[in-house]
């Protein structure tokens, strides 16, 4: 049987469709990692436009094209947009996964619309209570995965533990971390900190079979003391937006300072590695874990490299059978990455 | 009547008592701002040691000294330490405020112990449901106050609105912002975002008489679109710890990069202004708002400049009668800084 395809929402993102098309071409080129076969990629969007753009980029190397007559804008209300635009590129891509014509959907579009389309259209994996958005950052030189980043703003105790399990399986399968350490984001390290639901989650983690390292704090994102950090979608969302803007802001301050010392050009260049280490598109964007199908949501401002990383993440998650392992892991503790 | 005194917990902080004593001397010296009269400062701690250290620093310019035979360590459990060390410098300082021998307590010590001592020992201001910890940052060149940073991890809707009111009055009285704009930290800008309690808080804010600008997001800490950001103590605590560590981490990355280009010394120097802009001790540390007395909690690692800023904040809050204005403001909307 042929490997499952990747449905790429070519119309999603601030620089679409140009950046998404270039990203698809880059993912299939032999530069750097393992190239993806063009025949595994389905471009979903305005077909005549995509064909014309591809001609401008040197031709179609073998992508399948699926037409979607509508597109959801970044500012659209997710629920309303999904209802009023049933033929949007996000809806068509997700439908391909629901109908088993593809194994993954990859989109740089409206995050809320992607999550809603997937949650409603794909359903949850067997045993999963609530899907969660996982984001992997490379802050300290090794990857750290945070979830949930906004799908579930008021989780119950057992949701936290499932996020720990799903995050661990993803890190083992896709990032090669054999035995991921799981921390619970809290206001102090000691057991007994936080709200009632966090205390309950702590207890559940202790007997979960996961490699639970206890409570971690805001500062621990930068300390390399755990691989998966679990939090509620409210805190996760605030943290993610803050990290993004803070890094941009700090680099701006530093550059301004260097500018005043006549070193702006040099500074811009030498700070690129700093910028990269705080850019989560290095790991391909956010992954909606817990739905029946692989869903990768890249950042709206993704450039072609970020799009290629997102496609590669989709391929990796599909080929590693992350979702099968999540179902097995939740059904039986023995299949969870252990402590 | 003489101006109320400032009880300085000289034993609190990583560099105590040296940094705290030097900070007290700096606060009273005519360098920079308005010097504090030494006779307004009460040094609370191990009296023989303080006297000896002061002699080494050139003598006592007129500080009152109050003996405290015990001290609470940074790592002590707050509740247990307060019970087992009734004569700790934090307890004695707070008691001086409770007994009206001082108007403010200023400590760089164990934050949890300071908050617990104040909450239990001073009681809340008339009309205040729950005290909140306010921290002022100077990220974008103008001050922004966040609260609550950890006193109240699961606030009710009306607590949020009281935090907005208290934060506004503090910014008006102590930082000269005439009509502070208040934002509610949430996962999206639109009304109707977030948990039930946040939706309810939004509604209450709309009719509060405050200058409410609606929901703000994690990225809005860096955008200058509001002056007071209100959030629950859980999110606030995570955000504060994350900001602190992230800025240290980012500057470390940048310095490492500059080092590789042979510009480490130059970098360290030229990045000092960046470091300062993200250091909340610039504004004197955290203020516990809503208790009967002014409580300033500086960072444990405060140097003498940070200690002097914390003392100055205590003086400013006392002299501006922030607490009287909070009681008036909560009793009558007309006394709130308006929109």
XYZ file of C-alpha atoms in Angstrom:
678
model
C 0.000 0.000 0.000
C 1.280 3.455 -0.897
C 2.313 5.731 1.973
C -0.466 8.090 3.073
C -0.486 11.461 1.342
C -0.031 14.911 2.862
C -2.797 17.421 2.096
C -1.149 20.849 1.989
C -3.481 23.823 2.382
C -1.655 25.983 -0.134
C -3.941 28.986 0.440
C -3.169 29.342 4.169
C -0.592 31.759 5.568
C 0.479 35.351 5.205
C 2.641 34.624 2.169
C 0.376 32.098 0.475
C 0.317 30.622 -2.056
C 3.858 31.577 -3.006
C 5.584 30.575 0.267
C 3.551 27.368 0.580
C 4.325 26.285 -2.987
C 8.001 27.072 -2.601
C 7.921 25.208 0.714
C 6.425 22.147 -0.976
C 9.139 22.261 -3.629
C 11.811 22.646 -0.944
C 10.421 19.696 1.058
C 10.784 17.566 -2.072
C 14.285 18.766 -2.949
C 17.325 16.838 -1.755
C 18.724 19.789 0.239
C 19.421 18.814 3.835
C 17.057 16.152 5.174
C 15.254 13.262 3.518
C 13.287 14.646 0.586
C 9.562 13.938 0.408
C 8.335 12.295 -2.808
C 6.284 14.917 -4.730
C 3.656 12.276 -5.381
C 2.911 12.167 -1.638
C 1.931 15.842 -1.587
C -1.552 17.016 -2.527
C -1.774 20.765 -3.095
C -5.184 21.995 -1.972
C -6.376 25.378 -3.218
C -7.372 27.383 -6.250
C -6.262 24.864 -8.912
C -5.882 27.178 -11.939
C -3.892 29.625 -9.844
C -1.687 26.912 -8.351
C -0.973 25.447 -11.804
C -0.031 28.846 -13.143
C 2.195 29.627 -10.139
C 3.878 26.228 -10.418
C 4.651 26.907 -14.096
C 6.354 30.111 -12.967
C 8.406 28.106 -10.459
C 9.690 25.641 -13.066
C 6.813 23.193 -13.389
C 4.957 20.601 -11.323
C 7.353 17.856 -10.138
C 4.475 15.454 -9.552
C 2.176 17.043 -6.984
C -1.460 16.053 -7.054
C -3.737 19.114 -7.068
C -7.140 19.214 -5.352
C -9.328 22.197 -6.109
C -10.849 24.284 -3.315
C -12.901 27.238 -4.519
C -12.845 29.165 -1.241
C -10.337 30.225 1.369
C -10.538 31.230 5.018
C -8.727 34.458 5.850
C -6.476 34.782 8.902
C -8.905 37.205 10.558
C -12.080 35.195 9.902
C -14.094 33.870 12.831
C -13.316 30.126 12.730
C -16.782 28.734 13.397
C -18.505 31.161 11.055
C -15.919 30.721 8.301
C -16.221 26.939 8.387
C -20.007 27.170 8.054
C -20.042 29.833 5.359
C -17.132 28.462 3.301
C -17.678 24.706 3.003
C -15.279 24.514 0.053
C -12.382 26.346 1.732
C -8.882 24.918 1.336
C -8.809 24.086 5.076
C -12.133 22.251 4.873
C -11.171 20.373 1.684
C -7.760 19.370 3.124
C -9.317 18.128 6.345
C -12.017 16.270 4.440
C -9.319 14.403 2.500
C -7.955 13.117 5.801
C -11.445 12.219 7.040
C -12.035 10.264 3.835
C -8.636 8.521 4.158
C -7.420 10.106 0.908
C -4.600 11.645 2.951
C -2.966 10.881 6.286
C -2.110 14.430 7.259
C -3.263 17.987 6.722
C -0.654 20.732 6.837
C -1.809 24.345 7.009
C -0.279 27.757 7.738
C -3.783 29.213 7.833
C -6.212 30.352 10.520
C -5.306 28.250 13.603
C -8.797 28.345 15.081
C -10.335 27.204 11.792
C -7.814 24.360 11.463
C -8.498 23.166 14.997
C -12.260 23.438 14.587
C -12.223 21.708 11.171
C -10.114 18.869 12.559
C -12.005 18.473 15.815
C -15.375 18.436 14.078
C -14.334 16.671 10.891
C -11.911 14.004 12.098
C -13.145 13.130 15.567
C -10.856 12.089 18.392
C -8.639 9.018 18.569
C -9.981 6.085 20.535
C -9.526 6.821 24.256
C -8.664 10.511 23.840
C -10.822 12.836 25.947
C -9.721 16.151 24.424
C -7.295 17.052 21.621
C -4.426 19.370 22.498
C -2.086 21.612 20.539
C 1.591 20.719 20.945
C 4.377 23.122 20.055
C 8.037 22.188 20.074
C 10.641 24.831 20.843
C 14.387 24.505 20.562
C 15.272 27.128 23.120
C 18.088 25.403 24.928
C 19.472 23.514 21.966
C 17.356 20.455 22.561
C 13.650 20.246 21.810
C 10.982 20.864 24.424
C 7.300 20.285 23.704
C 4.559 22.332 25.324
C 0.898 21.420 25.293
C -1.900 22.395 25.316
C -1.387 25.725 23.565
C -5.026 26.699 23.276
C -7.410 23.911 22.290
C -8.673 23.286 25.827
C -8.666 26.315 28.097
C -10.095 24.589 31.172
C -8.825 21.000 31.209
C -9.787 18.371 33.747
C -7.096 16.471 35.643
C -7.181 13.474 33.327
C -6.768 15.724 30.266
C -3.426 16.912 31.632
C -2.232 13.335 31.982
C -3.384 12.462 28.473
C -1.480 15.488 27.176
C 1.587 14.186 28.970
C 1.131 10.785 27.330
C 0.475 12.177 23.827
C 3.365 14.628 24.076
C 5.715 11.854 25.208
C 4.716 9.536 22.369
C 5.115 12.320 19.828
C 8.575 13.205 21.134
C 9.663 9.577 21.115
C 8.269 8.816 17.672
C 9.063 12.053 15.839
C 12.023 13.525 17.689
C 13.847 10.438 18.882
C 13.679 11.233 22.624
C 13.502 7.708 24.039
C 12.150 8.442 27.487
C 10.755 11.991 27.595
C 10.557 13.681 31.004
C 7.144 15.242 31.653
C 6.664 18.328 33.836
C 3.424 19.933 35.008
C 3.502 23.741 34.717
C 2.673 25.205 38.118
C 3.389 28.120 40.458
C 5.930 26.222 42.537
C 7.897 23.000 42.468
C 6.492 21.328 45.565
C 3.693 18.808 45.379
C 0.460 20.407 46.556
C 0.947 23.668 44.635
C -1.707 25.171 42.407
C -5.423 24.768 41.920
C -7.403 21.708 42.905
C -7.385 20.338 39.378
C -3.575 20.623 39.231
C -3.192 18.821 42.543
C -5.417 16.065 41.179
C -3.441 15.950 37.928
C -0.210 15.634 39.904
C -1.582 12.579 41.700
C -2.676 11.005 38.417
C 0.729 11.655 36.851
C 2.459 9.861 39.706
C 0.783 6.576 38.806
C 0.604 7.177 35.048
C 3.669 5.167 34.076
C 5.034 8.282 32.381
C 8.426 9.709 33.325
C 6.889 12.437 35.452
C 9.376 14.900 36.971
C 6.825 16.851 39.005
C 5.862 20.506 38.908
C 7.879 22.922 36.815
C 7.748 26.734 36.699
C 7.803 29.427 34.040
C 11.564 29.641 34.219
C 11.971 25.921 33.542
C 11.307 26.363 29.832
C 14.931 27.413 29.624
C 16.573 24.898 31.899
C 16.524 21.609 30.041
C 15.018 19.784 33.021
C 12.145 18.240 31.087
C 11.126 17.392 27.547
C 7.346 17.787 27.709
C 5.619 20.573 29.645
C 1.907 20.138 30.198
C -0.405 23.066 30.889
C -3.944 24.278 30.332
C -4.741 25.863 26.971
C -5.243 29.292 28.522
C -1.799 29.508 30.088
C -0.255 27.780 27.077
C -1.775 30.282 24.685
C -0.629 33.258 26.739
C 2.861 31.780 27.083
C 3.228 31.015 23.382
C 2.119 34.481 22.248
C 4.327 36.072 24.874
C 7.388 34.036 23.882
C 6.933 34.920 20.235
C 6.588 38.606 20.804
C 9.147 38.816 23.579
C 11.873 37.275 21.462
C 11.115 39.634 18.586
C 10.999 42.516 21.022
C 14.263 41.618 22.782
C 16.118 41.097 19.525
C 14.769 44.460 18.414
C 16.156 46.108 21.551
C 19.517 44.427 21.052
C 19.658 45.431 17.397
C 18.779 49.019 18.246
C 21.613 49.004 20.741
C 24.029 47.565 18.192
C 22.819 50.138 15.670
C 23.793 52.935 18.009
C 27.251 51.416 18.034
C 27.332 51.288 14.242
C 27.070 47.520 14.177
C 23.543 46.989 12.855
C 24.344 44.972 9.739
C 26.809 42.817 11.553
C 24.313 42.402 14.416
C 21.478 41.313 12.139
C 23.633 38.601 10.671
C 25.223 37.359 13.865
C 21.872 37.203 15.663
C 20.289 34.913 13.103
C 21.223 31.829 15.094
C 19.586 33.361 18.172
C 16.448 34.063 16.186
C 16.397 30.500 14.892
C 16.698 28.932 18.330
C 13.514 30.635 19.491
C 11.556 30.012 16.299
C 9.232 27.084 16.712
C 8.848 26.600 12.970
C 12.260 24.917 13.187
C 10.309 21.905 14.413
C 7.543 22.321 11.859
C 4.889 24.219 13.789
C 2.118 23.080 16.049
C 0.660 19.585 16.026
C -2.949 18.988 17.023
C -2.631 15.755 18.989
C -5.543 13.459 19.742
C -7.583 13.726 16.529
C -7.998 10.915 13.968
C -5.410 12.107 11.496
C -2.211 14.105 11.598
C -2.807 17.863 11.748
C 0.141 20.251 11.471
C -0.582 23.958 11.898
C 2.303 26.176 10.890
C 2.689 29.812 11.769
C 0.889 32.275 9.510
C 4.085 34.095 8.728
C 5.918 30.895 7.710
C 8.482 31.233 4.949
C 9.306 28.403 2.557
C 11.740 26.785 5.009
C 9.094 26.753 7.748
C 6.549 25.299 5.299
C 9.022 22.575 4.310
C 9.595 21.792 8.010
C 5.834 21.578 8.567
C 5.445 19.146 5.659
C 8.369 17.091 6.980
C 6.734 16.972 10.425
C 3.487 15.770 8.830
C 5.353 13.022 6.973
C 7.269 12.008 10.110
C 4.133 11.834 12.258
C 2.310 9.777 9.621
C 5.172 7.390 8.936
C 5.985 6.899 12.633
C 2.310 6.057 13.240
C 2.118 8.467 16.164
C -1.652 8.218 16.293
C -1.661 4.411 16.421
C 0.832 4.592 19.281
C -1.270 7.157 21.111
C -4.301 4.848 20.957
C -2.201 1.894 22.108
C -0.530 3.965 24.808
C -3.794 5.224 26.245
C -5.287 1.718 26.116
C -2.319 0.144 27.869
C 0.240 1.771 30.096
C 2.885 -0.630 28.831
C 2.930 1.131 25.465
C 3.688 4.560 26.989
C 7.234 5.886 26.983
C 8.265 4.970 30.482
C 10.033 6.647 33.350
C 2.273 64.443 62.375
C 5.520 62.930 61.134
C 5.414 61.058 57.843
C 4.911 57.293 58.307
C 8.090 55.248 58.528
C 9.339 52.527 56.203
C 10.196 49.213 57.880
C 13.020 47.670 55.883
C 13.563 43.938 56.335
C 17.339 44.147 56.203
C 17.806 40.372 56.503
C 15.823 39.492 53.341
C 17.428 38.856 49.977
C 20.306 36.901 48.476
C 22.839 39.626 49.273
C 21.482 40.635 52.692
C 22.266 42.407 54.879
C 25.019 44.107 52.860
C 22.942 44.960 49.758
C 19.931 46.035 51.816
C 22.005 48.325 54.039
C 23.785 49.852 51.072
C 20.391 50.240 49.393
C 19.047 52.105 52.428
C 22.068 54.427 52.372
C 21.628 54.955 48.625
C 17.919 55.755 49.037
C 18.883 58.462 51.513
C 21.693 59.915 49.435
C 21.042 62.863 47.109
C 22.085 60.937 43.968
C 19.366 61.028 41.325
C 15.862 61.216 42.770
C 14.454 62.755 45.921
C 16.418 61.394 48.877
C 14.516 59.730 51.702
C 15.166 61.139 55.197
C 17.144 58.481 57.127
C 14.864 59.055 60.101
C 11.984 57.628 58.063
C 13.735 54.273 57.643
C 13.584 51.563 60.303
C 16.128 48.815 59.790
C 14.660 45.519 60.964
C 17.026 42.635 61.660
C 19.865 41.397 63.821
C 20.607 44.696 65.615
C 24.215 44.066 66.766
C 25.136 42.839 63.288
C 23.434 45.773 61.586
C 25.160 48.268 63.843
C 28.519 46.690 63.164
C 27.937 46.588 59.401
C 26.790 50.222 59.435
C 29.977 51.248 61.211
C 31.898 49.555 58.414
C 29.871 51.554 55.886
C 30.702 54.900 57.493
C 28.186 55.100 60.336
C 24.448 55.327 60.895
C 23.038 58.485 59.272
C 19.949 58.352 61.488
C 18.205 55.072 60.839
C 16.094 53.627 63.625
C 16.977 49.988 64.287
C 14.443 47.374 65.392
C 15.793 44.038 66.513
C 14.520 40.780 65.069
C 16.233 37.673 66.396
C 15.216 35.331 63.594
C 15.148 35.315 59.811
C 13.217 33.399 57.188
C 15.378 31.839 54.474
C 14.471 32.086 50.778
C 13.787 28.339 50.599
C 11.649 28.119 53.769
C 8.028 27.074 53.493
C 6.164 30.376 54.108
C 3.403 29.130 56.384
C 5.692 26.938 58.450
C 8.401 29.602 58.725
C 5.933 32.221 59.943
C 4.675 29.877 62.643
C 8.087 28.634 63.754
C 9.889 31.980 63.586
C 7.583 34.551 65.210
C 10.487 36.974 65.649
C 11.703 36.870 62.040
C 12.598 40.149 60.365
C 9.619 39.755 58.006
C 7.232 39.182 60.900
C 8.646 42.074 62.958
C 8.541 44.462 59.966
C 4.955 43.528 59.174
C 3.961 43.841 62.822
C 5.314 47.412 62.860
C 2.887 48.249 60.046
C 0.032 46.464 61.809
C 0.765 48.489 64.956
C 0.944 51.728 62.935
C 4.612 52.201 63.869
C 5.361 52.182 60.154
C 3.366 52.796 56.983
C 5.200 50.364 54.740
C 7.207 47.180 54.888
C 9.891 46.679 52.267
C 11.463 43.226 51.907
C 13.676 41.393 49.403
C 12.997 38.171 51.276
C 10.839 35.100 50.753
C 7.892 36.330 48.662
C 5.444 33.739 49.965
C 6.310 34.603 53.570
C 5.902 38.352 52.899
C 2.507 37.818 51.280
C 1.343 35.462 54.028
C 2.603 37.742 56.826
C 0.859 40.737 55.265
C -2.381 38.973 54.425
C -2.681 37.468 57.891
C -1.144 40.314 59.865
C -2.531 43.421 58.175
C -5.904 42.340 56.887
C -7.471 43.688 53.732
C -8.469 47.257 52.980
C -12.142 48.091 53.382
C -13.999 46.762 50.340
C -11.146 44.636 48.989
C -12.094 41.008 48.355
C -8.605 39.635 47.711
C -5.138 41.215 47.721
C -3.109 40.964 44.540
C 0.577 41.247 43.668
C 1.335 44.002 41.161
C 4.572 44.144 39.207
C 5.554 47.038 36.987
C 7.734 46.415 33.952
C 9.344 48.993 31.712
C 9.571 46.833 28.633
C 8.523 49.290 25.988
C 9.973 52.373 27.606
C 6.838 53.232 29.504
C 5.615 51.371 32.577
C 3.098 48.565 32.414
C 1.658 46.991 35.554
C 0.622 43.354 35.705
C -1.468 41.843 38.458
C -2.098 39.413 40.064
C 1.303 37.717 39.959
C 0.523 34.891 42.326
C -1.504 35.836 45.407
C -4.799 34.533 44.026
C -4.507 31.622 41.609
C -8.223 31.180 40.949
C -9.873 34.622 41.111
C -13.573 35.289 40.765
C -14.854 37.771 38.198
C -15.113 40.618 40.693
C -11.529 40.062 41.855
C -10.310 40.798 38.337
C -12.188 44.085 38.316
C -10.828 45.038 41.731
C -7.334 44.287 40.459
C -8.007 46.605 37.551
C -9.141 49.331 39.947
C -6.231 48.900 42.367
C -3.686 48.735 39.561
C -5.120 51.900 38.000
C -5.027 53.844 41.247
C -1.452 52.724 41.921
C -0.339 53.781 38.454
C -2.035 57.140 38.755
C -0.781 57.848 42.263
C 2.743 56.431 42.042
C 3.663 56.589 38.382
C 1.766 59.655 37.223
C -0.338 57.888 34.551
C -3.489 60.023 34.693
C -5.956 57.677 33.071
C -4.491 54.173 32.927
C -5.850 51.818 30.263
C -6.802 48.408 31.661
C -6.630 45.184 29.617
C -7.828 41.698 30.552
C -5.304 38.994 29.621
C -7.063 36.435 27.447
C -6.594 34.020 24.552
C -8.065 36.380 21.958
C -9.104 39.975 21.590
C -12.791 39.502 20.896
C -15.377 39.760 23.635
C -16.602 36.283 24.557
C -13.140 34.694 24.614
C -11.846 32.608 27.485
C -13.365 30.816 30.430
C -16.735 31.617 31.972
C -15.168 33.665 34.747
C -13.266 35.775 32.201
C -16.418 36.413 30.189
C -18.108 37.521 33.384
C -15.138 39.717 34.322
C -15.286 41.343 30.869
C -18.926 42.281 31.451
C -18.128 43.727 34.881
C -15.217 45.733 33.473
C -17.489 47.311 30.858
C -19.564 49.005 33.532
C -16.748 49.514 36.056
C -15.984 53.124 35.242
C -12.384 52.107 34.566
C -10.711 52.834 31.248
C -11.162 49.266 30.033
C -9.642 48.496 26.631
C -10.927 44.917 26.421
C -9.074 41.636 26.100
C -5.346 41.647 25.469
C -3.043 38.762 24.567
C 0.395 37.526 25.591
C 2.030 39.581 22.865
C 0.416 42.787 24.108
C 2.899 43.123 26.969
C 5.227 44.576 24.357
C 2.877 46.773 22.421
C 2.122 49.724 24.639
C -1.635 49.352 24.134
C -2.487 49.340 27.821
C -1.042 50.361 31.178
C -2.529 47.738 33.486
C -2.898 44.067 32.549
C -5.124 42.001 34.795
C -4.824 38.236 35.053
C -5.227 35.355 37.485
C -2.346 34.639 39.858
C -1.553 31.338 38.176
C -0.996 32.802 34.716
C 0.655 35.873 36.226
C 3.131 33.788 38.175
C 4.026 31.664 35.148
C 4.389 34.773 32.984
C 6.601 36.608 35.478
C 8.958 33.678 36.015
C 9.081 33.081 32.297
C 9.843 36.721 31.491
C 12.643 36.836 34.018
C 14.321 33.692 32.830
C 13.675 34.296 29.155
C 15.345 37.687 29.190
C 18.394 36.290 31.009
C 18.426 33.379 28.582
C 18.095 35.528 25.451
C 20.774 37.964 26.569
C 22.977 34.957 27.274
C 22.441 33.679 23.734
C 23.188 37.091 22.301
C 26.322 37.488 24.399
C 27.549 34.037 23.381
C 27.070 35.053 19.781
C 28.947 38.322 20.309
C 31.690 36.386 22.103
C 32.220 34.216 19.070
C 32.762 37.423 17.158
C 35.265 38.645 19.736
C 32.925 41.326 21.035
C 31.967 39.961 24.461
C 33.200 42.838 26.615
C 31.749 45.412 24.326
C 28.514 43.387 24.161
C 28.157 43.153 27.931
C 28.452 46.873 28.238
C 26.249 47.864 25.344
C 23.490 45.446 26.416
C 23.157 46.920 29.879
C 20.356 49.219 28.781
C 18.504 46.207 27.345
C 18.924 44.358 30.616
C 17.630 47.347 32.521
C 14.505 47.718 30.426
C 13.383 44.203 31.313
C 14.312 44.399 34.976
C 11.294 45.074 37.108
C 13.357 46.272 40.051
C 13.650 49.516 38.050
C 10.179 50.238 39.400
C 10.977 48.974 42.882
C 9.684 45.420 42.819
C 6.288 43.973 43.478
C 3.571 45.706 45.455
C 0.996 43.694 47.373
C -2.149 45.729 46.731
C -5.276 45.479 48.845
C -3.822 44.975 52.321
C -3.963 47.550 55.142
C -0.475 48.920 54.741
C 2.027 49.329 51.946
C 3.938 46.112 51.198
C 6.814 46.189 48.723
C 8.459 42.868 47.855
C 11.702 43.249 45.954
C 13.483 40.515 44.073
C 15.720 38.236 46.142
C 18.696 39.032 43.987
C 18.253 42.813 44.355
C 21.413 44.884 44.396
C 21.661 48.168 46.281
C 20.081 50.134 43.423
C 17.092 47.780 43.369
C 16.766 48.045 47.164
C 16.845 51.849 46.950
C 14.136 51.709 44.259
C 12.016 49.453 46.472
C 12.346 51.863 49.415
C 11.463 54.770 47.131
C 8.381 52.902 45.920
C 7.335 52.314 49.520
C 7.715 56.017 50.303
C 5.824 57.021 47.174
C 2.934 54.652 47.882
C 2.693 55.838 51.487
C 2.939 59.550 50.695
C 0.508 59.348 47.771
C -1.992 57.599 50.058
C -2.601 54.844 47.516
C -4.454 52.709 50.048
C -6.827 55.502 51.044
C -7.579 56.075 47.377
C -8.166 52.368 46.815
C -10.742 52.302 49.608
C -12.403 55.447 48.247
C -12.253 54.122 44.697
C -13.864 50.823 45.551
C -16.523 52.574 47.637
C -17.399 55.039 44.896
C -16.828 54.695 41.213
C -16.302 58.426 40.937
C -12.954 58.140 42.694
C -11.593 55.604 40.195
C -9.274 56.755 37.414
C -11.751 57.048 34.603
C -11.911 56.029 30.963
